[in-house]
Amino acid sequence: MRSPFRLRRVAAAAAVALGTVLTGTLLTGPALAAPAAAEEIPEFSHEDCPALPDGAVPGYWLCNAVVVSGGEFSFGSFEQQIETPMRLVYANGFDAETFEETAILASFESEWMTVQEGIFGDPFVTAVYAKPEAVDLDLVNGNVQLDLKVRLKNPLLGRHCTIGTDDDPIELDLTIGTTNPPPPNEPISGSPPVDVSTDPWVVKTTLVDNAFAVPGADDCGIADSANWLVDLIAGLPSAAGGNTAIFEQYVAAKSYTDL
């Protein structure tokens, strides 16, 4: 069995977290970029690390604590800069015999962001706030496939108004490479993981996707009566080629043998 340290290095080299996040293969992967200069590193918690599946070998599994510290999450007519951190914890590991990879989403935390200023400057009645919520996460071919819905908050929209749902989420395919979106979007590129700390072991990376579509609003107002209004204001549904996700993030990974 490879050592936990070797597993962490190969996992980071193969791909990344998110948006996240960090994956890899036990066999091959590109070399890591050179360590960055000293910088302020966010705090991480591995308290939410999920339990491993029955029969899993702890040395083949990582628990990844992710902090998305900046970037952009824009769709339709909403152009939103990420100014407050989003935090994600997930596990990824390999079957000891087949090396098939599995990911387990444990937690996703974000704060409310203003997406529509109050018409009269008020922060309550006419302002609209949004908060991303994770639906699912998978790791495929080095990309982070993160399914999200966006919850909206406003007294007129009710308590359950979302853009995207559990059954019809916003499906991000986040990469450190270069995207291939339909027009009018043009290709953008992420950045490979760079070591920024060894105690704890932390990498910094940027994941991107601008080829995803965004569904319309759901369950807004009484009996969906405000769905049309949210769609009108937000420019939804929004076809692929008109939306962008850029997640600048830090990832602290620990082998399950070290937890």
PDB file of C-alpha atoms in Angstrom:
ATOM      1  CA  MET A   1       0.000   0.000   0.000  1.00  0.00           C
ATOM      2  CA  ARG A   2       1.261   3.471  -0.777  1.00  0.00           C
ATOM      3  CA  SER A   3       1.917   5.739   2.174  1.00  0.00           C
ATOM      4  CA  PRO A   4      -0.746   8.344   3.129  1.00  0.00           C
ATOM      5  CA  PHE A   5       1.712  11.125   2.236  1.00  0.00           C
ATOM      6  CA  ARG A   6       2.264   9.687  -1.261  1.00  0.00           C
ATOM      7  CA  LEU A   7      -1.485   9.325  -1.709  1.00  0.00           C
ATOM      8  CA  ARG A   8      -2.053  12.937  -0.789  1.00  0.00           C
ATOM      9  CA  ARG A   9       0.578  14.147  -3.248  1.00  0.00           C
ATOM     10  CA  VAL A  10      -0.754  12.088  -6.136  1.00  0.00           C
ATOM     11  CA  ALA A  11      -4.337  13.083  -5.361  1.00  0.00           C
ATOM     12  CA  ALA A  12      -3.424  16.764  -5.435  1.00  0.00           C
ATOM     13  CA  ALA A  13      -1.458  16.423  -8.636  1.00  0.00           C
ATOM     14  CA  ALA A  14      -4.218  14.682 -10.527  1.00  0.00           C
ATOM     15  CA  ALA A  15      -6.883  17.289  -9.885  1.00  0.00           C
ATOM     16  CA  VAL A  16      -8.524  19.530  -7.381  1.00  0.00           C
ATOM     17  CA  ALA A  17     -11.218  20.460  -5.176  1.00  0.00           C
ATOM     18  CA  LEU A  18     -15.626  23.315  -4.998  1.00  0.00           C
ATOM     19  CA  GLY A  19     -14.871  23.647  -6.770  1.00  0.00           C
ATOM     20  CA  THR A  20     -13.752  22.646  -5.137  1.00  0.00           C
ATOM     21  CA  VAL A  21     -11.817  20.055  -4.424  1.00  0.00           C
ATOM     22  CA  LEU A  22      -9.184  17.560  -4.901  1.00  0.00           C
ATOM     23  CA  THR A  23      -9.129  14.213  -6.522  1.00  0.00           C
ATOM     24  CA  GLY A  24      -6.683  12.041  -8.351  1.00  0.00           C
ATOM     25  CA  THR A  25      -5.503   8.641  -9.310  1.00  0.00           C
ATOM     26  CA  LEU A  26      -3.200   6.339  -7.450  1.00  0.00           C
ATOM     27  CA  LEU A  27      -1.233   5.671 -10.585  1.00  0.00           C
ATOM     28  CA  THR A  28      -0.276   8.782 -12.526  1.00  0.00           C
ATOM     29  CA  GLY A  29      -0.717  12.555 -12.476  1.00  0.00           C
ATOM     30  CA  PRO A  30       0.995  15.804 -13.534  1.00  0.00           C
ATOM     31  CA  ALA A  31       3.605  17.295 -11.276  1.00  0.00           C
ATOM     32  CA  LEU A  32       2.560  19.875  -8.730  1.00  0.00           C
ATOM     33  CA  ALA A  33       3.335  23.516  -9.407  1.00  0.00           C
ATOM     34  CA  ALA A  34       6.035  25.143  -7.328  1.00  0.00           C
ATOM     35  CA  PRO A  35       5.012  26.321  -3.834  1.00  0.00           C
ATOM     36  CA  ALA A  36       3.643  29.855  -3.663  1.00  0.00           C
ATOM     37  CA  ALA A  37       5.110  32.578  -1.502  1.00  0.00           C
ATOM     38  CA  ALA A  38       3.948  32.752   2.113  1.00  0.00           C
ATOM     39  CA  GLU A  39       0.363  33.985   2.385  1.00  0.00           C
ATOM     40  CA  GLU A  40      -2.497  34.068   4.826  1.00  0.00           C
ATOM     41  CA  ILE A  41      -4.082  30.618   4.954  1.00  0.00           C
ATOM     42  CA  PRO A  42      -7.722  30.216   6.045  1.00  0.00           C
ATOM     43  CA  GLU A  43      -8.631  27.992   8.962  1.00  0.00           C
ATOM     44  CA  PHE A  44      -9.958  24.519   8.248  1.00  0.00           C
ATOM     45  CA  SER A  45     -12.020  21.981  10.132  1.00  0.00           C
ATOM     46  CA  HIS A  46     -12.197  18.246   9.474  1.00  0.00           C
ATOM     47  CA  GLU A  47     -14.905  17.645  12.074  1.00  0.00           C
ATOM     48  CA  ASP A  48     -17.497  16.910   9.363  1.00  0.00           C
ATOM     49  CA  CYS A  49     -15.465  14.176   7.661  1.00  0.00           C
ATOM     50  CA  PRO A  50     -17.943  11.448   6.686  1.00  0.00           C
ATOM     51  CA  ALA A  51     -17.764   7.838   7.796  1.00  0.00           C
ATOM     52  CA  LEU A  52     -16.098   5.549   5.271  1.00  0.00           C
ATOM     53  CA  PRO A  53     -18.019   2.836   3.412  1.00  0.00           C
ATOM     54  CA  ASP A  54     -17.878  -0.690   4.756  1.00  0.00           C
ATOM     55  CA  GLY A  55     -14.638  -2.383   3.762  1.00  0.00           C
ATOM     56  CA  ALA A  56     -12.828   0.853   2.838  1.00  0.00           C
ATOM     57  CA  VAL A  57      -9.073   0.987   3.497  1.00  0.00           C
ATOM     58  CA  PRO A  58      -8.410   4.260   5.416  1.00  0.00           C
ATOM     59  CA  GLY A  59      -5.000   4.730   3.790  1.00  0.00           C
ATOM     60  CA  TYR A  60      -6.687   5.008   0.394  1.00  0.00           C
ATOM     61  CA  TRP A  61      -9.050   7.777   1.485  1.00  0.00           C
ATOM     62  CA  LEU A  62      -8.715  11.530   1.984  1.00  0.00           C
ATOM     63  CA  CYS A  63     -10.960  13.951   3.824  1.00  0.00           C
ATOM     64  CA  ASN A  64     -10.865  17.331   2.082  1.00  0.00           C
ATOM     65  CA  ALA A  65     -11.796  20.590   3.791  1.00  0.00           C
ATOM     66  CA  VAL A  66     -12.305  23.287   1.157  1.00  0.00           C
ATOM     67  CA  VAL A  67     -12.605  27.055   1.492  1.00  0.00           C
ATOM     68  CA  VAL A  68     -13.749  28.915  -1.633  1.00  0.00           C
ATOM     69  CA  SER A  69     -12.370  32.353  -0.805  1.00  0.00           C
ATOM     70  CA  GLY A  70     -13.063  34.300  -3.992  1.00  0.00           C
ATOM     71  CA  GLY A  71     -14.083  34.235  -7.610  1.00  0.00           C
ATOM     72  CA  GLU A  72     -17.419  34.589  -9.377  1.00  0.00           C
ATOM     73  CA  PHE A  73     -20.738  32.788  -9.645  1.00  0.00           C
ATOM     74  CA  SER A  74     -22.792  34.557 -12.297  1.00  0.00           C
ATOM     75  CA  PHE A  75     -25.823  33.368 -14.214  1.00  0.00           C
ATOM     76  CA  GLY A  76     -28.593  34.962 -16.211  1.00  0.00           C
ATOM     77  CA  SER A  77     -28.624  38.644 -15.283  1.00  0.00           C
ATOM     78  CA  PHE A  78     -27.045  38.039 -11.843  1.00  0.00           C
ATOM     79  CA  GLU A  79     -23.337  38.910 -11.761  1.00  0.00           C
ATOM     80  CA  GLN A  80     -22.147  37.846  -8.337  1.00  0.00           C
ATOM     81  CA  GLN A  81     -18.618  38.119  -6.979  1.00  0.00           C
ATOM     82  CA  ILE A  82     -17.781  35.658  -4.191  1.00  0.00           C
ATOM     83  CA  GLU A  83     -16.902  37.935  -1.286  1.00  0.00           C
ATOM     84  CA  THR A  84     -17.758  35.662   1.652  1.00  0.00           C
ATOM     85  CA  PRO A  85     -16.216  32.175   1.945  1.00  0.00           C
ATOM     86  CA  MET A  86     -18.021  28.986   0.991  1.00  0.00           C
ATOM     87  CA  ARG A  87     -16.907  25.891   2.893  1.00  0.00           C
ATOM     88  CA  LEU A  88     -17.111  22.302   1.739  1.00  0.00           C
ATOM     89  CA  VAL A  89     -16.083  18.972   3.297  1.00  0.00           C
ATOM     90  CA  TYR A  90     -16.009  15.766   1.310  1.00  0.00           C
ATOM     91  CA  ALA A  91     -14.139  12.484   1.180  1.00  0.00           C
ATOM     92  CA  ASN A  92     -12.650  10.780  -1.834  1.00  0.00           C
ATOM     93  CA  GLY A  93     -11.004   7.402  -2.006  1.00  0.00           C
ATOM     94  CA  PHE A  94     -10.253   4.321  -4.015  1.00  0.00           C
ATOM     95  CA  ASP A  95     -11.295   0.708  -3.877  1.00  0.00           C
ATOM     96  CA  ALA A  96      -8.208  -1.189  -2.736  1.00  0.00           C
ATOM     97  CA  GLU A  97      -8.624  -3.805  -5.480  1.00  0.00           C
ATOM     98  CA  THR A  98     -10.196  -2.001  -8.481  1.00  0.00           C
ATOM     99  CA  PHE A  99      -8.902   1.544  -7.751  1.00  0.00           C
ATOM    100  CA  GLU A 100     -12.374   2.819  -8.653  1.00  0.00           C
ATOM    101  CA  GLU A 101     -12.846   6.258  -7.102  1.00  0.00           C
ATOM    102  CA  THR A 102     -15.749   7.280  -4.896  1.00  0.00           C
ATOM    103  CA  ALA A 103     -16.644  10.710  -3.490  1.00  0.00           C
ATOM    104  CA  ILE A 104     -18.830  11.398  -0.445  1.00  0.00           C
ATOM    105  CA  LEU A 105     -20.197  14.898   0.158  1.00  0.00           C
ATOM    106  CA  ALA A 106     -20.356  15.671   3.896  1.00  0.00           C
ATOM    107  CA  SER A 107     -21.197  19.364   4.246  1.00  0.00           C
ATOM    108  CA  PHE A 108     -21.515  22.628   2.334  1.00  0.00           C
ATOM    109  CA  GLU A 109     -21.787  26.008   4.044  1.00  0.00           C
ATOM    110  CA  SER A 110     -22.313  29.437   2.517  1.00  0.00           C
ATOM    111  CA  GLU A 111     -23.635  32.819   3.578  1.00  0.00           C
ATOM    112  CA  TRP A 112     -26.385  34.979   2.133  1.00  0.00           C
ATOM    113  CA  MET A 113     -25.229  37.293  -0.660  1.00  0.00           C
ATOM    114  CA  THR A 114     -27.094  40.353  -1.947  1.00  0.00           C
ATOM    115  CA  VAL A 115     -28.127  39.787  -5.573  1.00  0.00           C
ATOM    116  CA  GLN A 116     -30.758  42.512  -5.899  1.00  0.00           C
ATOM    117  CA  GLU A 117     -30.558  45.813  -4.035  1.00  0.00           C
ATOM    118  CA  GLY A 118     -33.742  47.109  -2.440  1.00  0.00           C
ATOM    119  CA  ILE A 119     -35.723  49.249  -4.860  1.00  0.00           C
ATOM    120  CA  PHE A 120     -35.898  52.064  -2.323  1.00  0.00           C
ATOM    121  CA  GLY A 121     -32.632  51.233  -0.631  1.00  0.00           C
ATOM    122  CA  ASP A 122     -34.288  49.088   2.023  1.00  0.00           C
ATOM    123  CA  PRO A 123     -32.460  45.874   2.989  1.00  0.00           C
ATOM    124  CA  PHE A 124     -35.577  43.889   3.858  1.00  0.00           C
ATOM    125  CA  VAL A 125     -38.766  44.106   1.795  1.00  0.00           C
ATOM    126  CA  THR A 126     -37.501  44.601  -1.765  1.00  0.00           C
ATOM    127  CA  ALA A 127     -33.888  43.403  -1.530  1.00  0.00           C
ATOM    128  CA  VAL A 128     -33.181  39.816  -2.645  1.00  0.00           C
ATOM    129  CA  TYR A 129     -30.509  37.587  -1.112  1.00  0.00           C
ATOM    130  CA  ALA A 130     -29.128  34.308  -2.445  1.00  0.00           C
ATOM    131  CA  LYS A 131     -27.297  31.371  -0.889  1.00  0.00           C
ATOM    132  CA  PRO A 132     -25.865  28.397  -2.823  1.00  0.00           C
ATOM    133  CA  GLU A 133     -26.689  24.934  -1.457  1.00  0.00           C
ATOM    134  CA  ALA A 134     -25.026  21.696  -2.546  1.00  0.00           C
ATOM    135  CA  VAL A 135     -27.154  18.862  -3.911  1.00  0.00           C
ATOM    136  CA  ASP A 136     -24.449  16.339  -4.866  1.00  0.00           C
ATOM    137  CA  LEU A 137     -20.763  16.017  -5.700  1.00  0.00           C
ATOM    138  CA  ASP A 138     -18.796  13.612  -7.870  1.00  0.00           C
ATOM    139  CA  LEU A 139     -15.266  13.415  -9.264  1.00  0.00           C
ATOM    140  CA  VAL A 140     -15.006  12.417 -12.930  1.00  0.00           C
ATOM    141  CA  ASN A 141     -11.865  12.467 -15.088  1.00  0.00           C
ATOM    142  CA  GLY A 142     -10.167  14.969 -12.811  1.00  0.00           C
ATOM    143  CA  ASN A 143     -13.138  17.378 -12.798  1.00  0.00           C
ATOM    144  CA  VAL A 144     -15.371  18.261  -9.883  1.00  0.00           C
ATOM    145  CA  GLN A 145     -19.011  17.763 -10.779  1.00  0.00           C
ATOM    146  CA  LEU A 146     -20.878  19.867  -8.238  1.00  0.00           C
ATOM    147  CA  ASP A 147     -24.682  20.073  -8.347  1.00  0.00           C
ATOM    148  CA  LEU A 148     -26.116  23.185  -6.715  1.00  0.00           C
ATOM    149  CA  LYS A 149     -29.352  24.992  -6.151  1.00  0.00           C
ATOM    150  CA  VAL A 150     -29.551  28.647  -5.113  1.00  0.00           C
ATOM    151  CA  ARG A 151     -31.974  29.586  -2.351  1.00  0.00           C
ATOM    152  CA  LEU A 152     -33.502  33.077  -2.546  1.00  0.00           C
ATOM    153  CA  LYS A 153     -34.649  35.129   0.445  1.00  0.00           C
ATOM    154  CA  ASN A 154     -37.265  37.870   0.285  1.00  0.00           C
ATOM    155  CA  PRO A 155     -40.571  38.244   2.191  1.00  0.00           C
ATOM    156  CA  LEU A 156     -42.581  38.127  -1.039  1.00  0.00           C
ATOM    157  CA  LEU A 157     -40.928  34.942  -2.317  1.00  0.00           C
ATOM    158  CA  GLY A 158     -41.687  32.680   0.639  1.00  0.00           C
ATOM    159  CA  ARG A 159     -39.325  30.323   2.445  1.00  0.00           C
ATOM    160  CA  HIS A 160     -38.771  27.701  -0.244  1.00  0.00           C
ATOM    161  CA  CYS A 161     -37.888  29.711  -3.361  1.00  0.00           C
ATOM    162  CA  THR A 162     -34.897  28.301  -5.246  1.00  0.00           C
ATOM    163  CA  ILE A 163     -33.177  28.456  -8.598  1.00  0.00           C
ATOM    164  CA  GLY A 164     -32.648  24.820  -9.449  1.00  0.00           C
ATOM    165  CA  THR A 165     -33.938  21.938  -7.342  1.00  0.00           C
ATOM    166  CA  ASP A 166     -32.728  18.594  -6.019  1.00  0.00           C
ATOM    167  CA  ASP A 167     -34.172  16.932  -9.143  1.00  0.00           C
ATOM    168  CA  ASP A 168     -33.101  19.672 -11.575  1.00  0.00           C
ATOM    169  CA  PRO A 169     -29.967  21.320 -10.148  1.00  0.00           C
ATOM    170  CA  ILE A 170     -27.370  23.641 -11.608  1.00  0.00           C
ATOM    171  CA  GLU A 171     -24.767  21.142 -12.822  1.00  0.00           C
ATOM    172  CA  LEU A 172     -21.212  22.474 -12.627  1.00  0.00           C
ATOM    173  CA  ASP A 173     -18.335  20.597 -14.254  1.00  0.00           C
ATOM    174  CA  LEU A 174     -15.415  22.395 -12.639  1.00  0.00           C
ATOM    175  CA  THR A 175     -11.920  22.041 -14.065  1.00  0.00           C
ATOM    176  CA  ILE A 176      -8.410  23.339 -13.543  1.00  0.00           C
ATOM    177  CA  GLY A 177      -8.013  23.169 -17.326  1.00  0.00           C
ATOM    178  CA  THR A 178      -9.599  25.189 -20.130  1.00  0.00           C
ATOM    179  CA  THR A 179     -13.327  25.195 -20.801  1.00  0.00           C
ATOM    180  CA  ASN A 180     -15.055  24.783 -24.163  1.00  0.00           C
ATOM    181  CA  PRO A 181     -18.307  26.727 -23.796  1.00  0.00           C
ATOM    182  CA  PRO A 182     -20.891  27.573 -26.446  1.00  0.00           C
ATOM    183  CA  PRO A 183     -21.024  31.257 -27.453  1.00  0.00           C
ATOM    184  CA  PRO A 184     -21.222  33.973 -26.383  1.00  0.00           C
ATOM    185  CA  ASN A 185     -18.890  32.743 -23.629  1.00  0.00           C
ATOM    186  CA  GLU A 186     -15.248  32.219 -24.555  1.00  0.00           C
ATOM    187  CA  PRO A 187     -12.868  29.624 -23.073  1.00  0.00           C
ATOM    188  CA  ILE A 188     -11.440  30.352 -19.641  1.00  0.00           C
ATOM    189  CA  SER A 189      -8.820  28.443 -17.661  1.00  0.00           C
ATOM    190  CA  GLY A 190      -8.382  27.404 -14.071  1.00  0.00           C
ATOM    191  CA  SER A 191      -5.071  26.875 -12.329  1.00  0.00           C
ATOM    192  CA  PRO A 192      -3.371  23.696 -11.027  1.00  0.00           C
ATOM    193  CA  PRO A 193      -2.854  23.113  -7.304  1.00  0.00           C
ATOM    194  CA  VAL A 194       0.047  24.890  -5.646  1.00  0.00           C
ATOM    195  CA  ASP A 195       1.362  23.980  -2.191  1.00  0.00           C
ATOM    196  CA  VAL A 196       0.912  26.934   0.176  1.00  0.00           C
ATOM    197  CA  SER A 197       1.375  25.134   3.508  1.00  0.00           C
ATOM    198  CA  THR A 198       2.851  21.885   4.770  1.00  0.00           C
ATOM    199  CA  ASP A 199       1.521  22.049   8.345  1.00  0.00           C
ATOM    200  CA  PRO A 200      -1.284  21.508   7.711  1.00  0.00           C
ATOM    201  CA  TRP A 201      -0.853  20.401   4.103  1.00  0.00           C
ATOM    202  CA  VAL A 202      -2.824  22.922   1.986  1.00  0.00           C
ATOM    203  CA  VAL A 203      -3.023  23.591  -1.732  1.00  0.00           C
ATOM    204  CA  LYS A 204      -4.447  26.598  -3.552  1.00  0.00           C
ATOM    205  CA  THR A 205      -6.178  26.253  -6.904  1.00  0.00           C
ATOM    206  CA  THR A 206      -8.816  27.764  -9.177  1.00  0.00           C
ATOM    207  CA  LEU A 207     -11.656  25.742 -10.693  1.00  0.00           C
ATOM    208  CA  VAL A 208     -13.770  27.084 -13.540  1.00  0.00           C
ATOM    209  CA  ASP A 209     -16.830  26.283 -15.635  1.00  0.00           C
ATOM    210  CA  ASN A 210     -18.657  28.541 -18.081  1.00  0.00           C
ATOM    211  CA  ALA A 211     -20.476  25.917 -20.140  1.00  0.00           C
ATOM    212  CA  PHE A 212     -23.334  25.109 -17.749  1.00  0.00           C
ATOM    213  CA  ALA A 213     -27.042  25.920 -18.023  1.00  0.00           C
ATOM    214  CA  VAL A 214     -29.260  27.260 -15.231  1.00  0.00           C
ATOM    215  CA  PRO A 215     -32.923  26.251 -14.824  1.00  0.00           C
ATOM    216  CA  GLY A 216     -35.737  28.551 -13.825  1.00  0.00           C
ATOM    217  CA  ALA A 217     -37.103  29.414 -10.393  1.00  0.00           C
ATOM    218  CA  ASP A 218     -39.160  26.970  -8.358  1.00  0.00           C
ATOM    219  CA  ASP A 219     -41.574  27.221  -5.423  1.00  0.00           C
ATOM    220  CA  CYS A 220     -41.439  31.022  -5.260  1.00  0.00           C
ATOM    221  CA  GLY A 221     -44.476  32.776  -3.816  1.00  0.00           C
ATOM    222  CA  ILE A 222     -47.783  31.111  -3.077  1.00  0.00           C
ATOM    223  CA  ALA A 223     -48.283  28.071  -5.351  1.00  0.00           C
ATOM    224  CA  ASP A 224     -45.359  29.103  -7.597  1.00  0.00           C
ATOM    225  CA  SER A 225     -47.032  32.448  -8.266  1.00  0.00           C
ATOM    226  CA  ALA A 226     -43.733  34.382  -8.206  1.00  0.00           C
ATOM    227  CA  ASN A 227     -41.666  31.987 -10.341  1.00  0.00           C
ATOM    228  CA  TRP A 228     -42.258  34.130 -13.422  1.00  0.00           C
ATOM    229  CA  LEU A 229     -41.102  37.270 -11.586  1.00  0.00           C
ATOM    230  CA  VAL A 230     -37.848  35.699 -10.431  1.00  0.00           C
ATOM    231  CA  ASP A 231     -37.228  34.339 -13.924  1.00  0.00           C
ATOM    232  CA  LEU A 232     -37.889  37.794 -15.419  1.00  0.00           C
ATOM    233  CA  ILE A 233     -35.572  39.622 -13.020  1.00  0.00           C
ATOM    234  CA  ALA A 234     -32.827  36.976 -13.094  1.00  0.00           C
ATOM    235  CA  GLY A 235     -32.967  36.218 -16.823  1.00  0.00           C
ATOM    236  CA  LEU A 236     -33.869  32.555 -16.337  1.00  0.00           C
ATOM    237  CA  PRO A 237     -33.764  29.889 -17.554  1.00  0.00           C
ATOM    238  CA  SER A 238     -30.273  30.706 -18.793  1.00  0.00           C
ATOM    239  CA  ALA A 239     -28.809  28.507 -21.539  1.00  0.00           C
ATOM    240  CA  ALA A 240     -25.219  27.244 -21.536  1.00  0.00           C
ATOM    241  CA  GLY A 241     -22.871  29.950 -22.762  1.00  0.00           C
ATOM    242  CA  GLY A 242     -24.282  32.715 -20.592  1.00  0.00           C
ATOM    243  CA  ASN A 243     -23.128  31.652 -17.128  1.00  0.00           C
ATOM    244  CA  THR A 244     -19.795  31.540 -15.283  1.00  0.00           C
ATOM    245  CA  ALA A 245     -18.379  29.887 -12.170  1.00  0.00           C
ATOM    246  CA  ILE A 246     -14.853  30.703 -10.982  1.00  0.00           C
ATOM    247  CA  PHE A 247     -13.932  29.218  -7.607  1.00  0.00           C
ATOM    248  CA  GLU A 248     -10.650  30.371  -6.069  1.00  0.00           C
ATOM    249  CA  GLN A 249     -10.053  27.975  -3.239  1.00  0.00           C
ATOM    250  CA  TYR A 250      -7.843  26.405  -0.636  1.00  0.00           C
ATOM    251  CA  VAL A 251      -7.956  22.680   0.121  1.00  0.00           C
ATOM    252  CA  ALA A 252      -6.638  20.997   3.279  1.00  0.00           C
ATOM    253  CA  ALA A 253      -6.539  17.215   2.826  1.00  0.00           C
ATOM    254  CA  LYS A 254      -5.937  14.601   5.488  1.00  0.00           C
ATOM    255  CA  SER A 255      -5.619  10.877   5.105  1.00  0.00           C
ATOM    256  CA  TYR A 256      -8.132   8.934   7.147  1.00  0.00           C
ATOM    257  CA  THR A 257      -5.147   7.332   8.844  1.00  0.00           C
ATOM    258  CA  ASP A 258      -4.305  10.780  10.272  1.00  0.00           C
ATOM    259  CA  LEU A 259      -7.764  11.757  11.480  1.00  0.00           C
TER     260      LEU A 259
END
